[in-house]
Coordinates of C-alpha atoms and ligand atoms in Angstrom, one line a residue:
X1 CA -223.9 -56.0 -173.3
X2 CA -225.1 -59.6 -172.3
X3 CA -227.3 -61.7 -174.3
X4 CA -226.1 -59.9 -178.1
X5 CA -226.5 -62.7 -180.8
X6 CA -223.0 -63.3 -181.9
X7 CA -223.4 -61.4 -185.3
X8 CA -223.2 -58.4 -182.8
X9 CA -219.8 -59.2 -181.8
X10 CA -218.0 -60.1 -185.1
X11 CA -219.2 -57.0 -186.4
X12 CA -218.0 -54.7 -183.6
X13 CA -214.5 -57.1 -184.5
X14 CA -214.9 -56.2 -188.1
X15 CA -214.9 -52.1 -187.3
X16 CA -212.0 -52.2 -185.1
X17 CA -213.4 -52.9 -181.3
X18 CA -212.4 -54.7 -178.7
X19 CA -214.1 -57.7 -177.7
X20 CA -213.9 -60.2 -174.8
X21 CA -214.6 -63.6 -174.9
X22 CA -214.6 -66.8 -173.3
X23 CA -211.6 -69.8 -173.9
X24 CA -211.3 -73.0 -172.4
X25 CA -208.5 -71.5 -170.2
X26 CA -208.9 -67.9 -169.6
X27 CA -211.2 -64.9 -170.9
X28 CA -209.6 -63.4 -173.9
X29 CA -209.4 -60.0 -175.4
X30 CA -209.7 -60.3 -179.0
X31 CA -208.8 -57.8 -182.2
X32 CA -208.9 -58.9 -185.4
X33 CA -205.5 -60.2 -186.6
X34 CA -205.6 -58.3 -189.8
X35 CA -206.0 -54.4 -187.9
X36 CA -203.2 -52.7 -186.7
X37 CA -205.3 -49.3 -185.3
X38 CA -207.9 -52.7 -183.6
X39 CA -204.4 -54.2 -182.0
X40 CA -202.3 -51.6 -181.0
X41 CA -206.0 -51.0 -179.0
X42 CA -205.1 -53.8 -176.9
X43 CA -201.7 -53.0 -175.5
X44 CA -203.2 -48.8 -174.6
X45 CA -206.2 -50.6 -172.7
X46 CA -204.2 -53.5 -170.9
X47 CA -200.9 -51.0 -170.7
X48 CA -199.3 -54.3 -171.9
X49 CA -195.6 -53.3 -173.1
X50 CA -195.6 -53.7 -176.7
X51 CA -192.4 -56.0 -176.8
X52 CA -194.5 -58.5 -175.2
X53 CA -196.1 -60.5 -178.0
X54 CA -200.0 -62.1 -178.5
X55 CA -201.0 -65.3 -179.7
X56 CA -202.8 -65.4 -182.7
X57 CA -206.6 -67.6 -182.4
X58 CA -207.7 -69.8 -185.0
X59 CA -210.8 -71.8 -185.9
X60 CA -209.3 -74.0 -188.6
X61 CA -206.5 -75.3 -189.5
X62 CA -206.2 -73.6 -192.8
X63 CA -206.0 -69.9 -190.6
X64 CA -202.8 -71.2 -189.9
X65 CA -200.9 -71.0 -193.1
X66 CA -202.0 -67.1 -193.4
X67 CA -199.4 -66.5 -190.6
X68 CA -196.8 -69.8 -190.4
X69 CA -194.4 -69.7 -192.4
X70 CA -193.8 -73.4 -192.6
X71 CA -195.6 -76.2 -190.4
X72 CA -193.1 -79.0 -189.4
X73 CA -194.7 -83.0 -189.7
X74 CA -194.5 -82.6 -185.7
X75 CA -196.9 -79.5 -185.2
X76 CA -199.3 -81.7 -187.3
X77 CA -199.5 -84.0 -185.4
X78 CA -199.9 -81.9 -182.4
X79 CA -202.6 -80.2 -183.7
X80 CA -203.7 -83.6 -184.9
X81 CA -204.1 -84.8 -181.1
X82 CA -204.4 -81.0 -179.0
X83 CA -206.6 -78.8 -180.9
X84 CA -209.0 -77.4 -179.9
X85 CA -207.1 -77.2 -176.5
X86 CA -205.1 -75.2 -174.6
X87 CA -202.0 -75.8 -176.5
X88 CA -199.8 -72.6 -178.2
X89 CA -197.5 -73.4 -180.7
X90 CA -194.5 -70.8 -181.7
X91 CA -193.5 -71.0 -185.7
X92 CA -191.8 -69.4 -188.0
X93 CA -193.8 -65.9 -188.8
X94 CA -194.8 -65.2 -192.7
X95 CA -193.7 -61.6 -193.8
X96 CA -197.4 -60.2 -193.2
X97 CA -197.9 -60.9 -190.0
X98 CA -198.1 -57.5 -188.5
X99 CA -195.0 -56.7 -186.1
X100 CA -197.0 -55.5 -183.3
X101 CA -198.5 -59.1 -183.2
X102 CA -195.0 -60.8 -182.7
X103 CA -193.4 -58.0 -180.9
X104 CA -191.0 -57.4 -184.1
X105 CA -189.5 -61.2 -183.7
X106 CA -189.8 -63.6 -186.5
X107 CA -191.7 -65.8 -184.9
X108 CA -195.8 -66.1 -183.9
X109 CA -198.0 -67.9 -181.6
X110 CA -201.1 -69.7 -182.8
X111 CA -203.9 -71.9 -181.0
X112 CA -207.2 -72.9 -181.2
X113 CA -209.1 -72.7 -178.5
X114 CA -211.4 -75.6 -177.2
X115 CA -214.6 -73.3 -177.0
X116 CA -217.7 -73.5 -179.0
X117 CA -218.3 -69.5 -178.8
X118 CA -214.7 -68.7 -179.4
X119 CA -214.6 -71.0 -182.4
X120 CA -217.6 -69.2 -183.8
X121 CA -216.5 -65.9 -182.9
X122 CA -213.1 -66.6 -185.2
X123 CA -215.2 -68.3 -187.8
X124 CA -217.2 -65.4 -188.2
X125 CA -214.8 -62.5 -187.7
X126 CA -211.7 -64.0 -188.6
X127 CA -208.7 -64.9 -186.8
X128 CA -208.7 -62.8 -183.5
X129 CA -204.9 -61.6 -181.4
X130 CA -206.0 -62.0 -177.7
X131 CA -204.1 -62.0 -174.8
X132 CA -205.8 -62.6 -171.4
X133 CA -208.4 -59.5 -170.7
X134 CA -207.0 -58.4 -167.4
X135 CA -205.0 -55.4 -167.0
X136 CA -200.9 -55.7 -167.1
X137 CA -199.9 -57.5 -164.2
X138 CA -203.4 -58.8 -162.6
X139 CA -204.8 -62.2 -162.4
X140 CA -206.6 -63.4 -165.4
X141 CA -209.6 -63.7 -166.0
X142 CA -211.9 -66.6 -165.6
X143 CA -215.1 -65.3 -164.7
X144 CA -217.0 -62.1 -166.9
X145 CA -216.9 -60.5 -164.0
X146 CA -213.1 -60.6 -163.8
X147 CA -213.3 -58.4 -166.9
X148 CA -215.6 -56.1 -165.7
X149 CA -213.5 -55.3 -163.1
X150 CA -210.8 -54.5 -164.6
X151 CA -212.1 -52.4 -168.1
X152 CA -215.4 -51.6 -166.6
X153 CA -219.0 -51.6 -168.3
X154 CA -218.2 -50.3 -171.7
X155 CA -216.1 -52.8 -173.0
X156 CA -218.1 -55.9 -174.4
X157 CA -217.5 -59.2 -172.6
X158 CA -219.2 -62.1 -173.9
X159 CA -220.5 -63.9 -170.9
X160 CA -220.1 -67.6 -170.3
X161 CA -219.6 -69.8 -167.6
X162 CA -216.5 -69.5 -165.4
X163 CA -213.7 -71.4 -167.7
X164 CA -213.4 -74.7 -167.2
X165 CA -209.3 -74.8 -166.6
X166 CA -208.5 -71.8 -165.6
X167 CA -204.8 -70.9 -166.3
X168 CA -203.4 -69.8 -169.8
X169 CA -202.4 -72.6 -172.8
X170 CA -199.3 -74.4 -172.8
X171 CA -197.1 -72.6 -175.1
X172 CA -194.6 -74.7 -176.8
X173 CA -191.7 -73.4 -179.3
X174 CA -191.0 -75.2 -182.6
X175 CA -188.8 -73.0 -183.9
X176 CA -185.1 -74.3 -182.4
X177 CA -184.0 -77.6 -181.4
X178 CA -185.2 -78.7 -179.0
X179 CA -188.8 -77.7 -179.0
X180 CA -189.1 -76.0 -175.6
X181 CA -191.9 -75.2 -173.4
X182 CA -192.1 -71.5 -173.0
X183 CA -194.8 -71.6 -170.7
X184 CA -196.6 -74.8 -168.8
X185 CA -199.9 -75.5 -169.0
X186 CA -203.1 -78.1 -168.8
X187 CA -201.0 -79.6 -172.0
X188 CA -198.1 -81.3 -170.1
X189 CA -194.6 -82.4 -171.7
X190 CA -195.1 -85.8 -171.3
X191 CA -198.4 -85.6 -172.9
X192 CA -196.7 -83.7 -176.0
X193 CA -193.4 -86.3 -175.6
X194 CA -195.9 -89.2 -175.9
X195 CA -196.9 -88.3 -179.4
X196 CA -193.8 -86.8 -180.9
X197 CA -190.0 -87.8 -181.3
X198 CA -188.4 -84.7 -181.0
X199 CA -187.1 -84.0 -177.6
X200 CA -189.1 -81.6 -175.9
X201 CA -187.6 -79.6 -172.4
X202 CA -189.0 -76.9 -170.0
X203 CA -187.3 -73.8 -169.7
X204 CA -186.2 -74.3 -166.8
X205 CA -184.7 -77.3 -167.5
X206 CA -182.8 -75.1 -170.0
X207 CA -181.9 -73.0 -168.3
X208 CA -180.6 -75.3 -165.5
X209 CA -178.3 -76.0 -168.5
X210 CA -176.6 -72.7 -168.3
X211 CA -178.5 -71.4 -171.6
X212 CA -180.3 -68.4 -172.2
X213 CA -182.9 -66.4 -170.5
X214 CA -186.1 -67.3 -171.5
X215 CA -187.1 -66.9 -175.1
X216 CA -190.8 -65.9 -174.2
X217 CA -191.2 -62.4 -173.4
X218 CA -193.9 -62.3 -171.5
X219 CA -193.2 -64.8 -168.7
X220 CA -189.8 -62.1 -167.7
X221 CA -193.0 -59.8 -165.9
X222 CA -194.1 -60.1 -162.7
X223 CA -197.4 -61.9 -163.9
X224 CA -201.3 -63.3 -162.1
X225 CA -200.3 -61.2 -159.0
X226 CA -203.2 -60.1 -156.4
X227 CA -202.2 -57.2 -154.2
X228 CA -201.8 -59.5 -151.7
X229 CA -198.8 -60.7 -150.7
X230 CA -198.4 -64.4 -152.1
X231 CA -195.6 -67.1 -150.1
X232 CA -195.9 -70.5 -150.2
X233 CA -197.0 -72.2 -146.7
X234 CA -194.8 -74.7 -144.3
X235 CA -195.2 -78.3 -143.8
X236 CA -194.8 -77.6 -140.3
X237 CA -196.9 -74.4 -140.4
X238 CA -199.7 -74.9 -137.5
X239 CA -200.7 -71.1 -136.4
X240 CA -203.7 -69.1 -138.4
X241 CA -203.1 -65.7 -139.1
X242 CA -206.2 -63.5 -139.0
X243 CA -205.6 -61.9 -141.9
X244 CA -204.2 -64.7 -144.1
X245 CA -206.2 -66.7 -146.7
X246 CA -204.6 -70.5 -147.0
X247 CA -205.0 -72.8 -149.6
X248 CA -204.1 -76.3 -149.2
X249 CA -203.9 -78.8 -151.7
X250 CA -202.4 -82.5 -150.1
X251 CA -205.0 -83.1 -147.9
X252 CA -203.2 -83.5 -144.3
X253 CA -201.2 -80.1 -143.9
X254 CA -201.3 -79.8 -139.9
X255 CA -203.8 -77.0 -140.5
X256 CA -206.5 -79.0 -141.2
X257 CA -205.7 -82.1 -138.4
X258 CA -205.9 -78.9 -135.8
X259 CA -208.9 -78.3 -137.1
X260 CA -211.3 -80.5 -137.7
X261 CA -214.1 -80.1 -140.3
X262 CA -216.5 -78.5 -137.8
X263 CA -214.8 -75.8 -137.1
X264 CA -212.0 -75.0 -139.8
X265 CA -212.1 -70.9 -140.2
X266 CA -213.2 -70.4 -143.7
X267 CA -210.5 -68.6 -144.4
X268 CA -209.0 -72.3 -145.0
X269 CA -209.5 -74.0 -147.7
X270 CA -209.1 -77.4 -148.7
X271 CA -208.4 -78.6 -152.5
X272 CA -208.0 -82.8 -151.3
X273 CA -205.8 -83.4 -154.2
X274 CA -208.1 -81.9 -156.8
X275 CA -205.2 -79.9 -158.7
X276 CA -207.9 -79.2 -161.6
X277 CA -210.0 -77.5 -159.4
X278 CA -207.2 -75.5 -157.6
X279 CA -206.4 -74.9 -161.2
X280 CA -209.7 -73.3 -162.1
X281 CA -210.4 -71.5 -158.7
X282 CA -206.8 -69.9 -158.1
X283 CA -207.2 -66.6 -160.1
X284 CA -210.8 -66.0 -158.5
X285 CA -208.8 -66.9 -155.3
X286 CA -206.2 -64.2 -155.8
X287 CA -209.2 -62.1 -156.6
X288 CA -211.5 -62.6 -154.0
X289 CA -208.6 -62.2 -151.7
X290 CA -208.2 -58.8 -152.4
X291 CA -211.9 -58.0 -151.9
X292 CA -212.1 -59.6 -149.0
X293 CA -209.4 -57.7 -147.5
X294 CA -206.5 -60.6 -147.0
X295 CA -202.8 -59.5 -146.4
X296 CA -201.6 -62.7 -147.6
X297 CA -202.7 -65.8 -149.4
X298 CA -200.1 -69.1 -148.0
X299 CA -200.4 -71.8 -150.6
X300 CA -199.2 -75.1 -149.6
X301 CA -195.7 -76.3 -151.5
X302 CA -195.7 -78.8 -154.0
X303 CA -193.9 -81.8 -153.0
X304 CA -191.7 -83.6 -155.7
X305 CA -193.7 -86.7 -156.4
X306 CA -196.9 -84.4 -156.7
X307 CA -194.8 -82.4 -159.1
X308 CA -194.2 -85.5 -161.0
X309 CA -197.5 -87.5 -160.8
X310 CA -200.4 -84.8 -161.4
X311 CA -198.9 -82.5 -164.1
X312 CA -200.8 -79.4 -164.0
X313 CA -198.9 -79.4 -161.0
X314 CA -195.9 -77.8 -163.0
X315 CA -198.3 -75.3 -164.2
X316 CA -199.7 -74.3 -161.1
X317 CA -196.6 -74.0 -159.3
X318 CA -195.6 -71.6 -162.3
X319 CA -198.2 -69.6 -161.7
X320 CA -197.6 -69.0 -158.1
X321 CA -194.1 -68.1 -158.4
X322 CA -194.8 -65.6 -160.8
X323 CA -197.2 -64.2 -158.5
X324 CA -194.9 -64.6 -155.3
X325 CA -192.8 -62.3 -157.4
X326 CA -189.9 -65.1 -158.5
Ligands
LIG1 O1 -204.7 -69.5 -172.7 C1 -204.2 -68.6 -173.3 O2 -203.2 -68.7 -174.0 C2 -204.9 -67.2 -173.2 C3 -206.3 -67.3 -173.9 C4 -207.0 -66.0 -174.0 O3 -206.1 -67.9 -175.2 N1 -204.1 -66.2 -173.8 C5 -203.0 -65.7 -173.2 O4 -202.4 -64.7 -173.8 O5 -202.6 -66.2 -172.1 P1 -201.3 -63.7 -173.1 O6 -201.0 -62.6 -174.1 O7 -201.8 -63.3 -171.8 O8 -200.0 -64.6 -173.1 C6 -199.3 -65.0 -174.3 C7 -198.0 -65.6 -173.9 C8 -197.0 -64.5 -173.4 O9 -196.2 -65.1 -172.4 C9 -196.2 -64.2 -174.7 O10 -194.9 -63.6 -174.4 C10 -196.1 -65.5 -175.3 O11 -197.4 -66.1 -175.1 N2 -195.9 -65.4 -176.8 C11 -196.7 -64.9 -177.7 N3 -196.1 -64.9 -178.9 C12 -194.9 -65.4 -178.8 C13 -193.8 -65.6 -179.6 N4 -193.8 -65.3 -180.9 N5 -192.6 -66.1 -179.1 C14 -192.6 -66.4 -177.8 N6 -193.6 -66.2 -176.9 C15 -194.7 -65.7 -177.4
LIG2 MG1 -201.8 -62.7 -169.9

């Protein structure tokens, strides 16, 4: 399917297929917005459970108004400053959004991604549902290949480049005071507190608060897991299992002072405080892993003040909790 002009996509979109393509932060798998038969396609080929809503992608701002049902001064001037870009934002549905789209709630996801081929994808076919294109329960997606391997040759990936983050949009709720951040991403709190008043919290900050399970469906499954078994590694840690694949982030775990550049197994690596690229590699990690034949993948801890000073910190650590299994 490589190398089709993009006509050839957004008219497979406009009969009803299945198409993957490329974001900023993860491949997608898109149906057009407006086709129940072309979205209830999705959920059979990823064997998603249907109470698990999809985000809606846009290419313009007017897109939105089709499916909000009203756009608070503060989500314009998020979109204002984050779009395109890897930020989600949860309104108030209008009446015609489909139900299998929001999972029956009364609420809907809607971003625009930061991609030139996505954009024009959604400006020729129209606004496009797409979850990540991996099957229920695996990594996502950030290379075609990733795709391939999960739906095999037949479905049509566009190919690009591996993404450039690497793990899914910020989704942020605007629906109930206070706005809450359903699921971290490259789009931090701080960098959405900076620009508006309202107070802004993580869910877990909520529910530290004794309130109520999380409000996004889909972060309650086990999520980015590779069939290897995923724990985070010791400070103190200093003996290499054979079969485990490590990946350390600070730049000084003991690991690395036992073994010096010349002859650390490869089956270390070393991210030297480059969260970003730790960020973009991990899913490819988890992954390659598997193929390779791991057992386990040990990912150094984040410390506290690493938590705090490099935020896609937050989002990383989500990710690898949800696939330690927590
Ligand atoms: O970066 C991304 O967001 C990627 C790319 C392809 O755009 N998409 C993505 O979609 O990660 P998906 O379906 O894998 O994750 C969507 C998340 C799920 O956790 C889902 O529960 C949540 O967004 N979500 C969607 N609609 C929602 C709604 N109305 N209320 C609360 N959560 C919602
Ligand atoms: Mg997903």
């Amino acid at each position: 399917m490589a190398g089709q002009p993009l006509k050839y996509y957004i008219d497979l979109l406009e009969s009803g297929e299945l198409v993957a393509f490329p974001t900023e932060t993860v491949y997608g798998l898109g149906a057009r917005a407006d086709n129940p038969t072309a979205v209830k396609k999705i959920f059979d080929l990823k064997g998603r459970p249907t109470d698990n809503p999809l985000i809606v992608h846009v290419s313009n701002r007017a897109m939105v108004s089709a499916f909000a049902r009203n756009i608070p001064e503060s989500a314009k001037v998020l979109m204002d400053k984050f779009w395109p870009g890897p930020l989600t934002l949860i309104f108030k549905k209008k009446d015609q959004v489909l139900d299998l789209i929001t999972a029956g709630m009364d609420t809907v996801a809607i971003r625009m991604p930061d991609h030139d081929t996505a954009l024009s994808l959604i400006d020729g076919a129209g606004p496009l549902v797409a979850p990540s294109a991996n099957k229920s329960g695996r990594p996502s997606p950030t290379l075609p290949q990733h795709v391939r391997t999960d739906f095999g040759e037949s479905l049509p990936v566009i190919e690009d480049q591996p993404t450039r983050i690497g793990i899914e949009s910020t989704v942020l709720d605007l629906t109930e005071e206070p706005y809450c951040i359903l699921r971290p991403g490259a789009v931090t709190l701080e960098q959405i507190q900076e620009v508006i008043d309202h107070p802004v919290v993580l869910t877990r900050d909520k529910k530290r608060l004794g309130e109520e399970e999380t409000r996004s469906p889909g972060m309650k499954y086990t999520h980015y897991a590779p069939r290897a078994s995923v724990r985070w590694l010791s400070k103190t840690e200093t003996d290499i299992m054979p079969t485990c694949l490590y990946l350390i982030h600070s730049g000084h775990h003991p690991l690395l002072e036992e073994n010096t550049d010349k002859n650390t197994p490869p089956s270390i690596i070393n991210y030297n405080q480059d969260y970003d690229q730790l960020a973009r590699e991990l899913y490819d990690r988890f992954r390659q892993a598997d193929q390779q034949g791991f057992k386990q993948i040990a990912i150094e801890a984040f410390s506290e003040k690493t938590l705090e000073s490099r935020q896609i910190t937050v989002a990383l650590k989500n990710r690898i909790l949800k696939a330690i299994g927590k």
